[in-house]
Amino acid sequence: MRLRSGVFASSCLLVQVLGVALFLRGFFPVPVRSLPRREARGGFPAEPAPPGPGMVSNWTEIPPPLFKKVVIVLIDALRDDFVFGSKGEQFMPYTKQVIEKGTSYSFVAEAKPPTVTMPRIKALMTGSIPGFIDVIVNLNSPALLDDNLIWQAKTAGKRIIFYGDDTWVKLFPKHFVEYDGTTSFFVSDFTEEEASFPNLLVVCGDHGMSETGSHGGSSAGEVHTPLLFISSAFEKRSGPLTHPELVQQTDLASTLAVGLGLPISRNSVGNLILPVVGGKTMREQLRFVHLNGFQLSRLLQENTPAYEKDPGYEHFKIAEKSHANWIKLYLEGNNSEILLNLGKKVLKQYLEALRTLSSSLSKQVAQYDMYSMMVGTVIIMEVLLLLLLSIPKALSSRAEFEVPLSPPLFSLLFYLVCLMLCAVHVIVCTSSESLCYFCSMSWFTAVGVMMLISALMCGILSAMAKIFDNSRLPVKNPVLSSSSWSEIDVLILAGTVGHVSSLGASSFVEEEHQTWYFLINTLSLVLCQELCKNNFLLKEYDPQHSTTVKQNFGEASEYKNIDIPAADNSKLGKTTTSDEFSRGSDKWLSLASPWIILICCRLLRSLNQTGVQWAHRPDFGHWLTSSEHKSELSFLAAVSLLMIFFLVQRRCSLVSKIAMALGLLGVYSYRAAIGNVIFPWQHGSKDISKGITEARFVYIFVLGIVFSGTKDLLKSQVISSDSGMKSTGLREVYSGLVLLAALLFRPHNLPVLVFCLLIQTMMTKYIWRPLKFNAAQITIMHYWFGQAFFYFQGNSNGIATVDVSAGFVGLESYVEIPAIFLTAFATYAGPLLWAFHLLCYLSSEVSRNSAAVGHGCFCYALMRSLPVAVYIVLVTGLRYHLFIWSVFSPKLLYEGVHVFITAAICLFFTAMDHNHSHKVQD
């Protein structure tokens, strides 16, 4: 079967998407779980039985609740230094005064990444560590079905009233007798009741925020939040204030359950915060820590086969035995100081056991589904190897090759490999003690995956055999040799290998933007060298080459940029026509283009600080977004929108130009409606709205422009093979995407879009066409600049920089599919726009190279497949690294989404490569 390069590359990427999805499902583990919630409500464990005949504990129930009412004040993104230290006096003076008053306990609660709202609420209420994949469903929080504090309180008949973020209403539906799901709340007049059951006020944050005001990562400001317990039941503290003790955020659920007399959530890995119950008797304190230890040990038993060998379980059993001896002495009436000291010793043993048990259970969050991961990795690596082996044929002049399906699929090797893989699957799935996602699939699906792996393996062996056979034949016309490698080729190879190699270091992953900035700056300098060589060195040292260069510039090129006259032109300099003057000016503009690109890139770097090391430093974007500089931001946004119009409208139809102008006006109106910018005639304050009408106004023009371009594309593909109509259609679709990006970008980021269009225009006119690069080189340059503009937008490899607000532009409420699409488009706008510009450029080069689009599609797929395959192998080896969840896992999510987007891009490339298929058939 004969396949074009684009079809082959798109098929490979679709298979790789399957492998990446399977790997991600195995990599992001399911947290430790106990019984279902309906079975979680049970009786309390008995107190340890005292040794000796006839000795029975007289406590069958737990002590009465410590607090009658609990009020939880949860403040979004509250950092610990906003309450403690010098900043507390500035930002929260009343809270600071309550802390100094002494009837409170202060702690710094450490949250685990990702530091976003919904997973943190789960941690606070269940005491468990949510899976990292919970960040994906953070936008639309489903009902929480695990055993949790709210459900236990409701089951116990307690009245729960809620005011605040409606995420809680979604997580706990039908749990509140009264609620108001708003975006913020205000609490005033908290009155302490002098009663036998005092109230407890808890002040905490779900997560903190970084120095730049974002959250989602693992910096100290993002993971450290204040945790205050304020109650009249606490003894007034004497002495100076000390630095708050560090506890885990998951400890809150266990502490509140004990304080309210409720069972501790079955999935909780938290420890009781002992100072909260420190005012109780020794027997009550020991009873509380025993309840906590019993719950943790039971959770360990249900998730660890060899639980008896766990150090935490051993420590708990020792403490439980000491506790039983203490109860015996207590029941015998021994109330001496020795009994108190012995009780403190037992308490210390329990606390050590709790810490060890909690640590063991927390580590089980990283119990990976290795079988699913390995199957996904095999698929990904097979696809990469197949792409690498197909490079010579895929980049040939015909951009197609014969894919031998019959020999591999009907060979004995294929069936033997299938049988072997099925046998391995049966052995793994029947002997595995932990839950495996791939084993839970139907046998029909599993066998299909095994057949796919076998087919890929046979295809790889067949390709390798052909290469080996061809290598033994005499080479008539060697196409590629070491002497034909240009500086651009060397840079592309070295840059690609260097970038892929850097993914194994956490610092390089955090600061990956620096790698791409370095690569595009180096590329600009090499392009400058190529232009200088083309304009001066070739003329001086190779006079015969000048006529050829001149012919190449005029052939199939819209722009005649550079003119190098022949050496025998005796009338040089005597006359200067308008064409020669134009060509001369283009020549100097061509020479200046790399330096202008370098200046643009330097300006973009100062707009948004990203990464980790320097993210806290002020940048131009923060200066623009401050309330004092709204006029400057408005002026910059207006100028940027005007420049976007002039850079985009050149090749659009008149109707699309009008729609583009009105759409960009709507973009500014939308930003003015939500209060980001102001109109020149606007002097007083204006009511701020959601801008629903203005945003939908822009969406209409986006759809109109895209529909107009799609109509031209369908005509060029179905009715007639008109390359001019096809080029116009692509340009109009591209204009619609630019308008959508302008709507979703924040106002201070509009210059990023302007510079993106400006660099594309300059490189097309003054660099790529004059130097006549091949499709593979052009594709890789587009890919590099697309990656750089991903970070120029302010993105990083951390979850904190994802602009979730883009998913709600023009929407009254959360709608899943549009919100996901808009958020993904806004995040990957840079790579998407550069990929679409690549298609526009290669389509215009079809007359010079009919296989340009196929070559571009194949190279783009290879450039995406290589880093994701290597990174998955590296992440597998680094899965127990200290920064696996804070650094490597977010990057893995970005890579997975990027592969999916690239597959969609390559499918569109393949659809637009219709003309080449006609030429091949002819």
Coordinates of N, CA and C in Angstrom, one line a residue, residues 723-918:
S723 N -4.9 26.5 -6.8 CA -4.0 26.8 -5.7 C -4.2 28.2 -5.2
G724 N -4.6 29.2 -6.0 CA -4.8 30.5 -5.6 C -6.0 30.6 -4.6
M725 N -7.1 29.9 -4.9 CA -8.2 29.8 -4.0 C -7.9 29.1 -2.7
K726 N -7.1 28.1 -2.8 CA -6.7 27.4 -1.6 C -5.8 28.3 -0.7
S727 N -4.9 29.0 -1.3 CA -4.1 29.9 -0.6 C -4.9 31.0 0.1
T728 N -5.9 31.5 -0.6 CA -6.8 32.6 0.0 C -7.6 32.0 1.1
G729 N -8.1 30.8 1.0 CA -8.9 30.1 2.0 C -8.0 29.9 3.3
L730 N -6.8 29.4 3.1 CA -5.9 29.2 4.2 C -5.6 30.5 5.0
R731 N -5.4 31.6 4.2 CA -5.1 32.9 4.8 C -6.3 33.4 5.6
E732 N -7.5 33.2 5.1 CA -8.7 33.6 5.8 C -8.9 32.8 7.1
V733 N -8.7 31.5 7.0 CA -8.9 30.7 8.2 C -7.8 31.2 9.3
Y734 N -6.6 31.4 8.8 CA -5.6 31.9 9.7 C -5.9 33.2 10.3
S735 N -6.6 34.1 9.5 CA -7.0 35.4 10.1 C -8.0 35.2 11.1
G736 N -8.9 34.3 10.9 CA -9.9 34.0 12.0 C -9.3 33.5 13.3
L737 N -8.3 32.7 13.2 CA -7.6 32.2 14.4 C -6.9 33.3 15.1
V738 N -6.3 34.2 14.3 CA -5.6 35.4 14.9 C -6.6 36.3 15.6
L739 N -7.8 36.5 15.1 CA -8.8 37.3 15.7 C -9.3 36.6 17.0
L740 N -9.4 35.3 17.0 CA -9.8 34.5 18.2 C -8.7 34.7 19.3
A741 N -7.4 34.6 18.9 CA -6.3 34.7 19.8 C -6.3 36.1 20.4
A742 N -6.6 37.2 19.6 CA -6.6 38.5 20.1 C -7.7 38.7 21.2
L743 N -8.8 38.0 21.0 CA -9.9 38.0 22.0 C -9.5 37.4 23.3
L744 N -8.8 36.2 23.2 CA -8.5 35.4 24.4 C -7.3 35.9 25.1
F745 N -6.4 36.5 24.4 CA -5.2 37.1 25.1 C -5.5 38.2 26.0
R746 N -4.8 38.3 27.1 CA -5.0 39.4 28.0 C -4.4 40.7 27.3
P747 N -4.9 41.9 27.6 CA -4.5 43.1 26.8 C -3.0 43.3 26.8
H748 N -2.3 43.0 27.9 CA -0.8 43.2 27.9 C -0.1 42.2 27.0
N749 N -0.7 41.1 26.6 CA -0.1 40.1 25.8 C -0.4 40.3 24.3
L750 N -1.1 41.3 23.9 CA -1.4 41.6 22.5 C -0.1 41.9 21.7
P751 N 0.9 42.6 22.3 CA 2.2 42.7 21.6 C 2.8 41.4 21.2
V752 N 2.6 40.3 21.9 CA 3.1 39.0 21.5 C 2.5 38.6 20.2
L753 N 1.2 38.8 20.0 CA 0.6 38.5 18.8 C 1.1 39.4 17.6
V754 N 1.3 40.7 17.9 CA 1.9 41.6 16.9 C 3.2 41.1 16.4
F755 N 4.1 40.8 17.4 CA 5.5 40.4 17.0 C 5.5 39.1 16.3
C756 N 4.5 38.2 16.7 CA 4.4 36.9 16.0 C 4.1 37.1 14.5
L757 N 3.1 38.0 14.2 CA 2.8 38.3 12.8 C 3.9 39.0 12.1
L758 N 4.6 39.9 12.8 CA 5.7 40.7 12.2 C 6.8 39.8 11.8
I759 N 7.2 38.9 12.7 CA 8.4 38.0 12.5 C 8.0 37.1 11.3
Q760 N 6.8 36.6 11.3 CA 6.4 35.7 10.2 C 6.5 36.4 8.9
T761 N 6.0 37.6 8.8 CA 6.0 38.4 7.6 C 7.4 38.6 7.1
M762 N 8.3 39.1 8.0 CA 9.7 39.4 7.7 C 10.4 38.1 7.2
M763 N 10.3 37.0 7.9 CA 11.0 35.8 7.6 C 10.5 35.3 6.3
T764 N 9.2 35.4 6.0 CA 8.7 34.9 4.7 C 9.3 35.7 3.5
K765 N 9.3 37.0 3.7 CA 9.6 37.9 2.5 C 11.1 38.0 2.4
Y766 N 11.8 38.1 3.5 CA 13.2 38.5 3.4 C 14.2 37.4 3.7
I767 N 13.8 36.3 4.2 CA 14.7 35.2 4.6 C 14.4 33.9 3.9
W768 N 13.2 33.3 4.1 CA 13.0 32.0 3.6 C 12.9 32.0 2.1
R769 N 12.2 32.9 1.4 CA 12.1 32.8 0.0 C 13.4 33.2 -0.7
P770 N 14.2 34.2 -0.3 CA 15.4 34.5 -0.9 C 16.5 33.3 -0.8
L771 N 16.5 32.7 0.4 CA 17.5 31.7 0.6 C 17.1 30.3 0.2
K772 N 15.8 30.2 -0.2 CA 15.3 28.9 -0.8 C 15.6 27.7 0.1
F773 N 15.2 27.8 1.4 CA 15.4 26.6 2.2 C 14.4 25.6 1.8
N774 N 14.7 24.3 2.1 CA 13.8 23.2 1.8 C 12.7 23.2 2.8
A775 N 11.7 22.3 2.6 CA 10.5 22.2 3.4 C 10.8 21.8 4.8
A776 N 11.8 20.8 4.9 CA 12.2 20.3 6.3 C 12.8 21.4 7.1
Q777 N 13.7 22.2 6.5 CA 14.3 23.3 7.3 C 13.3 24.3 7.7
I778 N 12.4 24.7 6.8 CA 11.3 25.7 7.1 C 10.5 25.2 8.2
T779 N 10.1 23.9 8.2 CA 9.2 23.3 9.2 C 9.9 23.4 10.6
I780 N 11.1 23.0 10.7 CA 11.8 23.0 12.0 C 12.0 24.4 12.5
M781 N 12.2 25.4 11.6 CA 12.3 26.8 12.1 C 10.9 27.2 12.6
H782 N 9.8 26.9 11.9 CA 8.5 27.2 12.4 C 8.3 26.6 13.8
Y783 N 8.7 25.3 13.9 CA 8.5 24.6 15.2 C 9.2 25.3 16.3
W784 N 10.5 25.7 16.1 CA 11.3 26.4 17.1 C 10.6 27.7 17.5
F785 N 10.2 28.5 16.6 CA 9.6 29.7 16.9 C 8.2 29.5 17.6
G786 N 7.5 28.5 17.2 CA 6.2 28.2 17.9 C 6.5 27.9 19.4
Q787 N 7.5 27.1 19.6 CA 7.8 26.8 21.0 C 8.3 28.0 21.8
A788 N 9.1 28.9 21.2 CA 9.5 30.1 21.9 C 8.3 31.0 22.2
F789 N 7.4 31.1 21.2 CA 6.2 32.0 21.5 C 5.3 31.4 22.5
F790 N 5.3 30.1 22.7 CA 4.5 29.5 23.8 C 5.0 30.1 25.1
Y791 N 6.3 30.3 25.3 CA 6.8 30.9 26.5 C 6.7 32.4 26.5
F792 N 6.8 33.0 25.3 CA 6.7 34.5 25.2 C 5.3 34.9 25.8
Q793 N 4.3 34.0 25.6 CA 2.9 34.3 26.1 C 2.9 34.4 27.6
G794 N 3.9 33.9 28.3 CA 3.9 33.9 29.8 C 3.7 32.5 30.3
N795 N 3.6 31.5 29.4 CA 3.4 30.1 29.8 C 4.7 29.6 30.4
S796 N 4.6 28.4 31.1 CA 5.7 27.7 31.6 C 5.4 26.3 31.7
N797 N 6.2 25.5 32.3 CA 5.9 24.0 32.5 C 5.2 23.8 33.8
G798 N 4.7 24.8 34.4 CA 3.9 24.7 35.6 C 2.4 25.0 35.4
I799 N 1.6 24.3 36.2 CA 0.1 24.5 36.0 C -0.3 26.0 36.3
A800 N 0.5 26.7 37.1 CA 0.1 28.0 37.6 C -0.1 29.0 36.5
T801 N 0.6 28.8 35.4 CA 0.5 29.8 34.3 C -0.6 29.6 33.3
V802 N -1.4 28.6 33.5 CA -2.5 28.3 32.6 C -3.5 29.4 32.8
D803 N -3.9 30.2 31.8 CA -4.9 31.2 32.0 C -6.3 30.6 31.8
V804 N -6.9 30.2 33.0 CA -8.2 29.5 33.0 C -9.3 30.5 32.6
S805 N -9.1 31.8 32.8 CA -10.1 32.8 32.5 C -10.5 32.8 31.0
A806 N -9.5 32.3 30.1 CA -9.8 32.3 28.7 C -10.9 31.4 28.4
G807 N -11.1 30.3 29.2 CA -12.2 29.4 28.9 C -13.6 29.9 29.3
F808 N -13.7 31.1 29.9 CA -15.0 31.6 30.2 C -15.3 32.9 29.5
V809 N -14.5 33.2 28.5 CA -14.8 34.4 27.7 C -16.0 34.2 26.9
G810 N -17.1 35.0 27.1 CA -18.3 35.0 26.4 C -19.3 33.9 26.9
L811 N -19.0 33.3 28.0 CA -19.9 32.3 28.6 C -20.5 32.8 29.9
E812 N -21.8 32.5 30.0 CA -22.5 32.9 31.2 C -22.0 32.0 32.4
S813 N -21.8 30.7 32.1 CA -21.4 29.7 33.1 C -20.5 28.7 32.5
Y814 N -20.0 27.8 33.3 CA -19.1 26.8 32.8 C -19.8 25.8 31.8
V815 N -19.3 25.8 30.6 CA -19.7 24.8 29.6 C -18.5 24.0 29.2
E816 N -18.5 22.7 29.4 CA -17.3 21.9 29.4 C -16.5 22.0 28.1
I817 N -17.2 21.6 26.9 CA -16.4 21.6 25.7 C -15.9 22.9 25.2
P818 N -16.7 24.0 25.2 CA -16.2 25.3 24.8 C -15.1 25.8 25.7
A819 N -15.2 25.6 27.0 CA -14.2 26.0 28.0 C -12.9 25.3 27.8
I820 N -12.9 24.0 27.6 CA -11.7 23.3 27.3 C -11.0 23.7 26.0
F821 N -11.8 23.9 25.0 CA -11.3 24.3 23.7 C -10.6 25.7 23.8
L822 N -11.3 26.7 24.4 CA -10.8 28.0 24.5 C -9.6 28.1 25.4
T823 N -9.6 27.3 26.5 CA -8.4 27.3 27.3 C -7.2 26.7 26.6
A824 N -7.4 25.6 25.9 CA -6.3 25.0 25.2 C -5.8 25.9 24.1
F825 N -6.7 26.5 23.3 CA -6.3 27.4 22.3 C -5.5 28.6 22.8
A826 N -6.0 29.2 23.9 CA -5.3 30.3 24.4 C -3.9 29.9 24.9
T827 N -3.8 28.7 25.5 CA -2.5 28.3 26.0 C -1.5 27.9 24.9
Y828 N -2.0 27.3 23.9 CA -1.1 26.8 22.8 C -1.2 27.7 21.5
A829 N -1.6 29.0 21.7 CA -1.9 29.8 20.5 C -0.6 30.0 19.8
G830 N 0.6 30.2 20.4 CA 1.8 30.4 19.7 C 2.2 29.2 18.8
P831 N 2.3 28.0 19.3 CA 2.6 26.9 18.4 C 1.5 26.7 17.3
L832 N 0.2 26.9 17.7 CA -0.8 26.7 16.7 C -0.7 27.7 15.5
L833 N -0.5 29.0 15.8 CA -0.4 30.0 14.8 C 0.8 29.8 13.9
W834 N 1.9 29.4 14.5 CA 3.1 29.1 13.7 C 2.9 27.9 12.8
A835 N 2.2 26.9 13.3 CA 2.0 25.7 12.5 C 1.1 26.0 11.4
F836 N 0.1 26.8 11.6 CA -0.9 27.2 10.5 C -0.2 28.1 9.5
H837 N 0.7 29.0 10.0 CA 1.5 29.8 9.0 C 2.4 28.9 8.2
L838 N 2.9 27.8 8.8 CA 3.7 26.9 8.0 C 2.9 26.3 6.9
L839 N 1.7 25.9 7.2 CA 0.8 25.3 6.1 C 0.6 26.3 5.0
C840 N 0.3 27.6 5.4 CA 0.1 28.6 4.4 C 1.3 28.8 3.5
Y841 N 2.5 28.8 4.2 CA 3.7 29.0 3.4 C 4.0 27.9 2.5
L842 N 3.9 26.6 3.0 CA 4.2 25.5 2.2 C 3.2 25.3 1.0
S843 N 2.0 25.7 1.2 CA 1.0 25.6 0.2 C 1.3 26.6 -0.9
S844 N 1.9 27.7 -0.6 CA 2.3 28.7 -1.7 C 3.6 28.2 -2.4
E845 N 4.3 27.2 -1.8 CA 5.5 26.7 -2.5 C 5.3 25.5 -3.3
V846 N 4.0 25.1 -3.5 CA 3.7 23.8 -4.2 C 4.2 23.9 -5.6
S847 N 4.1 25.0 -6.2 CA 4.6 25.1 -7.6 C 6.1 24.9 -7.7
R848 N 6.9 25.2 -6.7 CA 8.3 24.9 -6.7 C 8.6 23.5 -6.2
N849 N 7.8 23.0 -5.2 CA 8.0 21.7 -4.7 C 6.6 21.1 -4.4
S850 N 6.2 20.2 -5.2 CA 4.8 19.6 -5.0 C 4.7 18.8 -3.8
A851 N 5.8 18.4 -3.2 CA 5.7 17.5 -2.0 C 6.0 18.4 -0.7
A852 N 6.0 19.7 -0.8 CA 6.4 20.5 0.3 C 5.5 20.3 1.5
V853 N 4.1 20.2 1.3 CA 3.2 20.1 2.4 C 3.4 18.7 3.1
G854 N 3.6 17.6 2.3 CA 3.9 16.3 2.9 C 5.2 16.3 3.7
H855 N 6.2 16.9 3.2 CA 7.5 17.0 3.9 C 7.3 17.7 5.2
G856 N 6.6 18.9 5.1 CA 6.3 19.6 6.4 C 5.6 18.9 7.4
C857 N 4.5 18.1 7.0 CA 3.7 17.4 7.9 C 4.6 16.3 8.6
F858 N 5.4 15.6 7.8 CA 6.2 14.5 8.4 C 7.2 15.1 9.4
C859 N 7.9 16.2 9.0 CA 8.9 16.8 9.9 C 8.3 17.3 11.2
Y860 N 7.1 17.9 11.0 CA 6.4 18.4 12.2 C 6.0 17.3 13.2
A861 N 5.6 16.2 12.6 CA 5.2 15.0 13.4 C 6.5 14.5 14.1
L862 N 7.6 14.4 13.4 CA 8.8 13.9 14.0 C 9.3 14.8 15.1
M863 N 9.3 16.1 14.9 CA 9.8 17.0 15.9 C 8.9 16.9 17.2
R864 N 7.7 16.5 17.1 CA 6.9 16.4 18.3 C 7.0 15.0 18.9
S865 N 7.2 14.0 18.0 CA 7.3 12.7 18.5 C 8.6 12.4 19.3
L866 N 9.7 13.0 18.8 CA 11.0 12.8 19.5 C 11.0 13.2 20.9
P867 N 10.7 14.5 21.3 CA 10.8 14.9 22.7 C 9.8 14.1 23.6
V868 N 8.6 13.9 23.1 CA 7.7 13.2 24.0 C 8.1 11.8 24.3
A869 N 8.7 11.1 23.3 CA 9.1 9.7 23.5 C 10.3 9.7 24.5
V870 N 11.2 10.6 24.3 CA 12.4 10.6 25.2 C 12.0 11.0 26.6
Y871 N 11.1 12.0 26.7 CA 10.7 12.5 28.0 C 9.9 11.4 28.8
I872 N 9.1 10.6 28.1 CA 8.4 9.6 28.8 C 9.3 8.5 29.4
V873 N 10.4 8.2 28.6 CA 11.4 7.3 29.1 C 12.1 7.9 30.3
L874 N 12.4 9.2 30.2 CA 13.1 9.8 31.4 C 12.2 9.9 32.6
V875 N 11.0 10.2 32.4 CA 10.0 10.3 33.5 C 9.8 9.0 34.2
T876 N 9.8 7.9 33.4 CA 9.7 6.6 34.0 C 10.9 6.3 34.9
G877 N 12.0 6.6 34.5 CA 13.2 6.4 35.3 C 13.3 7.3 36.5
L878 N 12.7 8.5 36.4 CA 12.8 9.5 37.5 C 11.5 9.5 38.3
R879 N 10.7 8.5 38.3 CA 9.4 8.5 38.9 C 9.4 8.6 40.4
Y880 N 10.6 8.3 41.0 CA 10.7 8.5 42.5 C 11.6 9.7 42.8
H881 N 11.8 10.6 41.8 CA 12.6 11.8 42.0 C 11.9 12.7 43.0
L882 N 12.7 13.5 43.7 CA 12.1 14.4 44.7 C 11.1 15.4 44.0
F883 N 11.4 15.8 42.8 CA 10.6 16.8 42.1 C 9.6 16.2 41.1
I884 N 9.3 15.0 41.2 CA 8.5 14.3 40.2 C 7.1 14.9 40.1
W885 N 6.5 15.3 41.2 CA 5.1 15.9 41.2 C 5.1 17.4 40.9
S886 N 6.2 18.1 41.4 CA 6.2 19.5 41.3 C 6.8 20.0 39.9
V887 N 7.7 19.2 39.3 CA 8.4 19.7 38.1 C 8.0 18.8 36.9
F888 N 8.3 17.5 37.0 CA 8.2 16.6 35.9 C 6.8 16.3 35.5
S889 N 5.9 16.1 36.4 CA 4.5 15.7 36.1 C 3.7 16.8 35.4
P890 N 3.8 18.1 35.8 CA 3.1 19.1 35.0 C 3.6 19.2 33.5
K891 N 4.9 19.0 33.4 CA 5.5 19.0 32.0 C 5.0 17.9 31.2
L892 N 4.8 16.7 31.9 CA 4.2 15.5 31.2 C 2.8 15.8 30.7
L893 N 2.0 16.5 31.5 CA 0.7 16.9 31.0 C 0.7 17.8 29.8
Y894 N 1.6 18.8 29.9 CA 1.8 19.7 28.7 C 2.2 18.9 27.5
E895 N 3.1 18.0 27.6 CA 3.6 17.2 26.5 C 2.4 16.3 25.9
G896 N 1.6 15.7 26.8 CA 0.5 14.9 26.3 C -0.5 15.7 25.5
V897 N -0.9 16.9 26.0 CA -1.8 17.8 25.3 C -1.2 18.2 24.0
H898 N 0.1 18.5 24.0 CA 0.7 19.0 22.8 C 0.7 17.9 21.7
V899 N 0.9 16.7 22.1 CA 0.9 15.6 21.1 C -0.5 15.5 20.5
F900 N -1.6 15.6 21.3 CA -2.9 15.6 20.8 C -3.2 16.7 19.8
I901 N -2.7 17.9 20.1 CA -2.9 19.1 19.3 C -2.1 18.9 18.0
T902 N -0.9 18.4 18.1 CA -0.1 18.2 16.9 C -0.7 17.1 16.0
A903 N -1.3 16.1 16.5 CA -2.0 15.1 15.7 C -3.2 15.8 14.9
A904 N -3.9 16.7 15.6 CA -5.0 17.4 14.9 C -4.4 18.3 13.8
I905 N -3.3 18.9 14.0 CA -2.6 19.8 13.0 C -2.2 18.9 11.8
C906 N -1.6 17.8 12.1 CA -1.1 16.9 11.0 C -2.3 16.4 10.1
L907 N -3.4 16.1 10.8 CA -4.6 15.7 10.0 C -5.0 16.8 9.1
F908 N -5.0 18.0 9.5 CA -5.3 19.2 8.7 C -4.3 19.3 7.5
F909 N -3.0 19.1 7.9 CA -2.0 19.2 6.8 C -2.3 18.1 5.7
T910 N -2.7 16.9 6.2 CA -2.9 15.8 5.2 C -4.1 16.2 4.3
A911 N -5.2 16.8 4.9 CA -6.3 17.2 4.1 C -6.0 18.2 3.1
M912 N -5.0 19.1 3.4 CA -4.6 20.2 2.5 C -3.6 19.7 1.5
D913 N -3.1 18.5 1.6 CA -2.1 17.9 0.7 C -2.8 17.2 -0.5
H914 N -4.1 17.6 -0.7 CA -4.9 16.9 -1.8 C -4.3 17.1 -3.2
N915 N -3.7 18.3 -3.4 CA -3.2 18.5 -4.8 C -2.1 17.6 -5.1
H916 N -1.2 17.3 -4.1 CA -0.1 16.4 -4.4 C -0.5 15.0 -4.8
S917 N -1.6 14.6 -4.2 CA -2.1 13.3 -4.5 C -2.6 13.2 -5.9
H918 N -3.2 14.3 -6.4 CA -3.6 14.3 -7.8 C -2.4 14.3 -8.8

